[in-house]
Amino acid sequence: MPATPAATQDFVPYATAAVDFHRALNVPTGPLVASRPELDCLHEHLLSLHALLDAHAERTTPLLPAEGEHLRAARTRLWQAADHLHAAYHCAPRTGSGEVPDAEACRTRLPEGAPELTLCRRHQDATRLVRRRTTPTDLHSPFTGLVRH
């Protein structure tokens, strides 16, 4: 039996509260290098939000094109953020050794093996959806072209 809209809407505020709680308790003030596990978790979180906005955008656009276009723009911006997190992950010091990856390996995004490969696989899976739903122009445009309502 599918969940009712009221039941499904209850989880997003909890997820938001959990992220806020994590930030308040786990991110100290002052200089701090984001750890690879933290970047991995943030990447996973953004891709979950991306999938949620994708579902809303695809269902809304046929009914309310203007709202759907705003949801699509938000989805695109989340993808851009996730893509930057993926790049940051590959530039971050390796867990344990503290070794900073070679710049060339970061540019080519060579998989580094498990568990690092998990992030790359997740990113590649999301890339397939992005390629189906978004044009290269949308991905590289700093402006959405949308008119505010």
Coordinates of C-alpha atoms in Angstrom, one line a residue:
M1 CA 0.0 0.0 0.0
P2 CA 1.5 3.4 -1.0
A3 CA 2.2 5.9 1.7
T4 CA -0.2 8.9 1.9
P5 CA 1.2 12.4 1.2
A6 CA 0.7 13.3 4.9
A7 CA 2.8 10.4 6.0
T8 CA 5.6 11.0 3.5
Q9 CA 5.9 14.7 4.3
D10 CA 6.8 14.0 7.9
F11 CA 10.3 12.7 7.1
V12 CA 11.8 15.7 5.3
P13 CA 11.6 18.0 8.4
Y14 CA 13.3 15.3 10.5
A15 CA 16.1 15.0 7.9
T16 CA 16.5 18.7 7.9
A17 CA 16.7 18.8 11.7
A18 CA 19.2 15.9 11.7
V19 CA 21.5 17.9 9.3
D20 CA 21.2 21.0 11.5
F21 CA 21.9 19.0 14.6
H22 CA 24.9 17.4 13.0
R23 CA 26.3 20.8 12.0
A24 CA 25.7 22.2 15.4
L25 CA 27.5 19.4 17.2
N26 CA 30.1 18.0 14.8
V27 CA 31.5 21.1 13.0
P28 CA 33.7 23.0 15.4
T29 CA 34.4 26.7 14.8
G30 CA 37.8 27.7 13.4
P31 CA 39.9 26.1 10.6
L32 CA 38.9 22.6 9.8
V33 CA 39.5 20.2 6.9
A34 CA 36.4 18.3 5.9
S35 CA 37.1 14.6 6.2
R36 CA 36.4 12.2 3.4
P37 CA 33.7 10.4 5.3
E38 CA 32.0 13.7 6.0
L39 CA 32.2 14.7 2.3
D40 CA 30.9 11.2 1.3
C41 CA 27.9 11.6 3.6
L42 CA 27.2 15.1 2.3
H43 CA 27.4 13.8 -1.3
E44 CA 25.0 11.0 -0.5
H45 CA 22.6 13.4 1.2
L46 CA 22.7 15.8 -1.8
L47 CA 22.0 13.0 -4.3
S48 CA 19.1 11.9 -2.2
L49 CA 17.7 15.5 -2.3
H50 CA 18.4 15.5 -6.0
A51 CA 16.4 12.4 -6.6
L52 CA 13.5 13.8 -4.5
L53 CA 13.5 17.1 -6.5
D54 CA 13.7 15.1 -9.7
A55 CA 10.6 13.1 -8.8
H56 CA 8.8 16.3 -7.9
A57 CA 9.9 18.2 -11.0
E58 CA 8.9 15.3 -13.3
R59 CA 5.5 15.0 -11.7
T60 CA 4.8 18.7 -11.4
T61 CA 5.9 20.1 -14.8
P62 CA 3.1 18.6 -16.9
L63 CA 0.5 20.1 -14.4
L64 CA 2.2 23.4 -13.5
P65 CA 5.0 24.2 -16.0
A66 CA 6.2 27.4 -14.2
E67 CA 6.6 25.6 -10.8
G68 CA 8.1 22.6 -12.6
E69 CA 10.8 24.7 -14.2
H70 CA 11.8 26.1 -10.8
L71 CA 12.0 22.6 -9.4
R72 CA 14.1 21.5 -12.4
A73 CA 16.4 24.5 -11.8
A74 CA 16.7 23.5 -8.1
R75 CA 17.4 19.9 -9.1
T76 CA 20.2 21.2 -11.5
R77 CA 21.8 23.3 -8.8
L78 CA 21.8 20.3 -6.4
W79 CA 23.6 18.3 -9.0
Q80 CA 26.2 21.0 -9.4
A81 CA 26.7 21.0 -5.7
A82 CA 27.0 17.2 -5.6
D83 CA 29.5 17.4 -8.5
H84 CA 31.6 19.8 -6.5
L85 CA 31.4 17.6 -3.4
H86 CA 32.6 14.7 -5.5
A87 CA 35.6 16.8 -6.7
A88 CA 36.3 18.0 -3.1
Y89 CA 36.3 14.4 -1.9
H90 CA 39.0 13.5 -4.4
C91 CA 41.1 16.5 -3.3
A92 CA 40.7 15.9 0.4
P93 CA 43.4 14.1 2.4
R94 CA 43.1 10.4 2.5
T95 CA 41.7 8.9 5.7
G96 CA 44.4 7.6 8.0
S97 CA 47.5 8.7 6.1
G98 CA 46.6 12.3 5.7
E99 CA 48.1 12.1 2.3
V100 CA 46.7 14.6 -0.2
P101 CA 45.9 12.9 -3.5
D102 CA 47.9 13.7 -6.6
A103 CA 46.4 16.6 -8.6
E104 CA 46.4 14.6 -11.8
A105 CA 44.5 11.8 -10.2
C106 CA 42.0 14.3 -8.9
R107 CA 41.5 15.8 -12.4
T108 CA 40.9 12.4 -14.0
R109 CA 38.9 11.3 -11.0
L110 CA 40.5 7.9 -10.9
P111 CA 38.7 5.5 -8.5
E112 CA 40.7 4.8 -5.5
G113 CA 39.2 1.5 -4.5
A114 CA 36.7 0.6 -1.7
P115 CA 35.2 2.4 0.1
E116 CA 36.1 5.4 -2.1
L117 CA 34.8 3.6 -5.1
T118 CA 31.3 3.7 -3.5
L119 CA 31.2 7.5 -3.8
C120 CA 32.3 7.3 -7.4
R121 CA 29.8 4.6 -8.2
R122 CA 27.0 6.6 -6.6
H123 CA 28.1 9.7 -8.6
Q124 CA 28.1 7.8 -11.8
D125 CA 24.7 6.3 -11.2
A126 CA 23.3 9.9 -10.6
T127 CA 25.2 11.1 -13.7
R128 CA 23.1 8.8 -15.9
L129 CA 19.9 10.4 -14.6
V130 CA 21.3 13.9 -15.0
R131 CA 22.2 13.2 -18.6
R132 CA 18.7 12.1 -19.3
R133 CA 17.0 15.0 -17.7
T134 CA 19.4 18.0 -18.1
T135 CA 21.1 19.6 -21.0
P136 CA 24.8 20.5 -21.0
T137 CA 23.7 24.2 -21.3
D138 CA 21.6 23.9 -18.1
L139 CA 24.5 22.3 -16.2
H140 CA 27.0 25.0 -17.1
S141 CA 24.7 28.1 -17.0
P142 CA 25.0 30.3 -13.9
F143 CA 21.6 31.7 -14.7
T144 CA 18.4 29.7 -14.8
G145 CA 16.6 32.1 -17.1
L146 CA 13.5 31.8 -15.0
V147 CA 11.3 34.7 -14.2
R148 CA 10.4 35.0 -10.5
H149 CA 6.7 34.9 -9.8

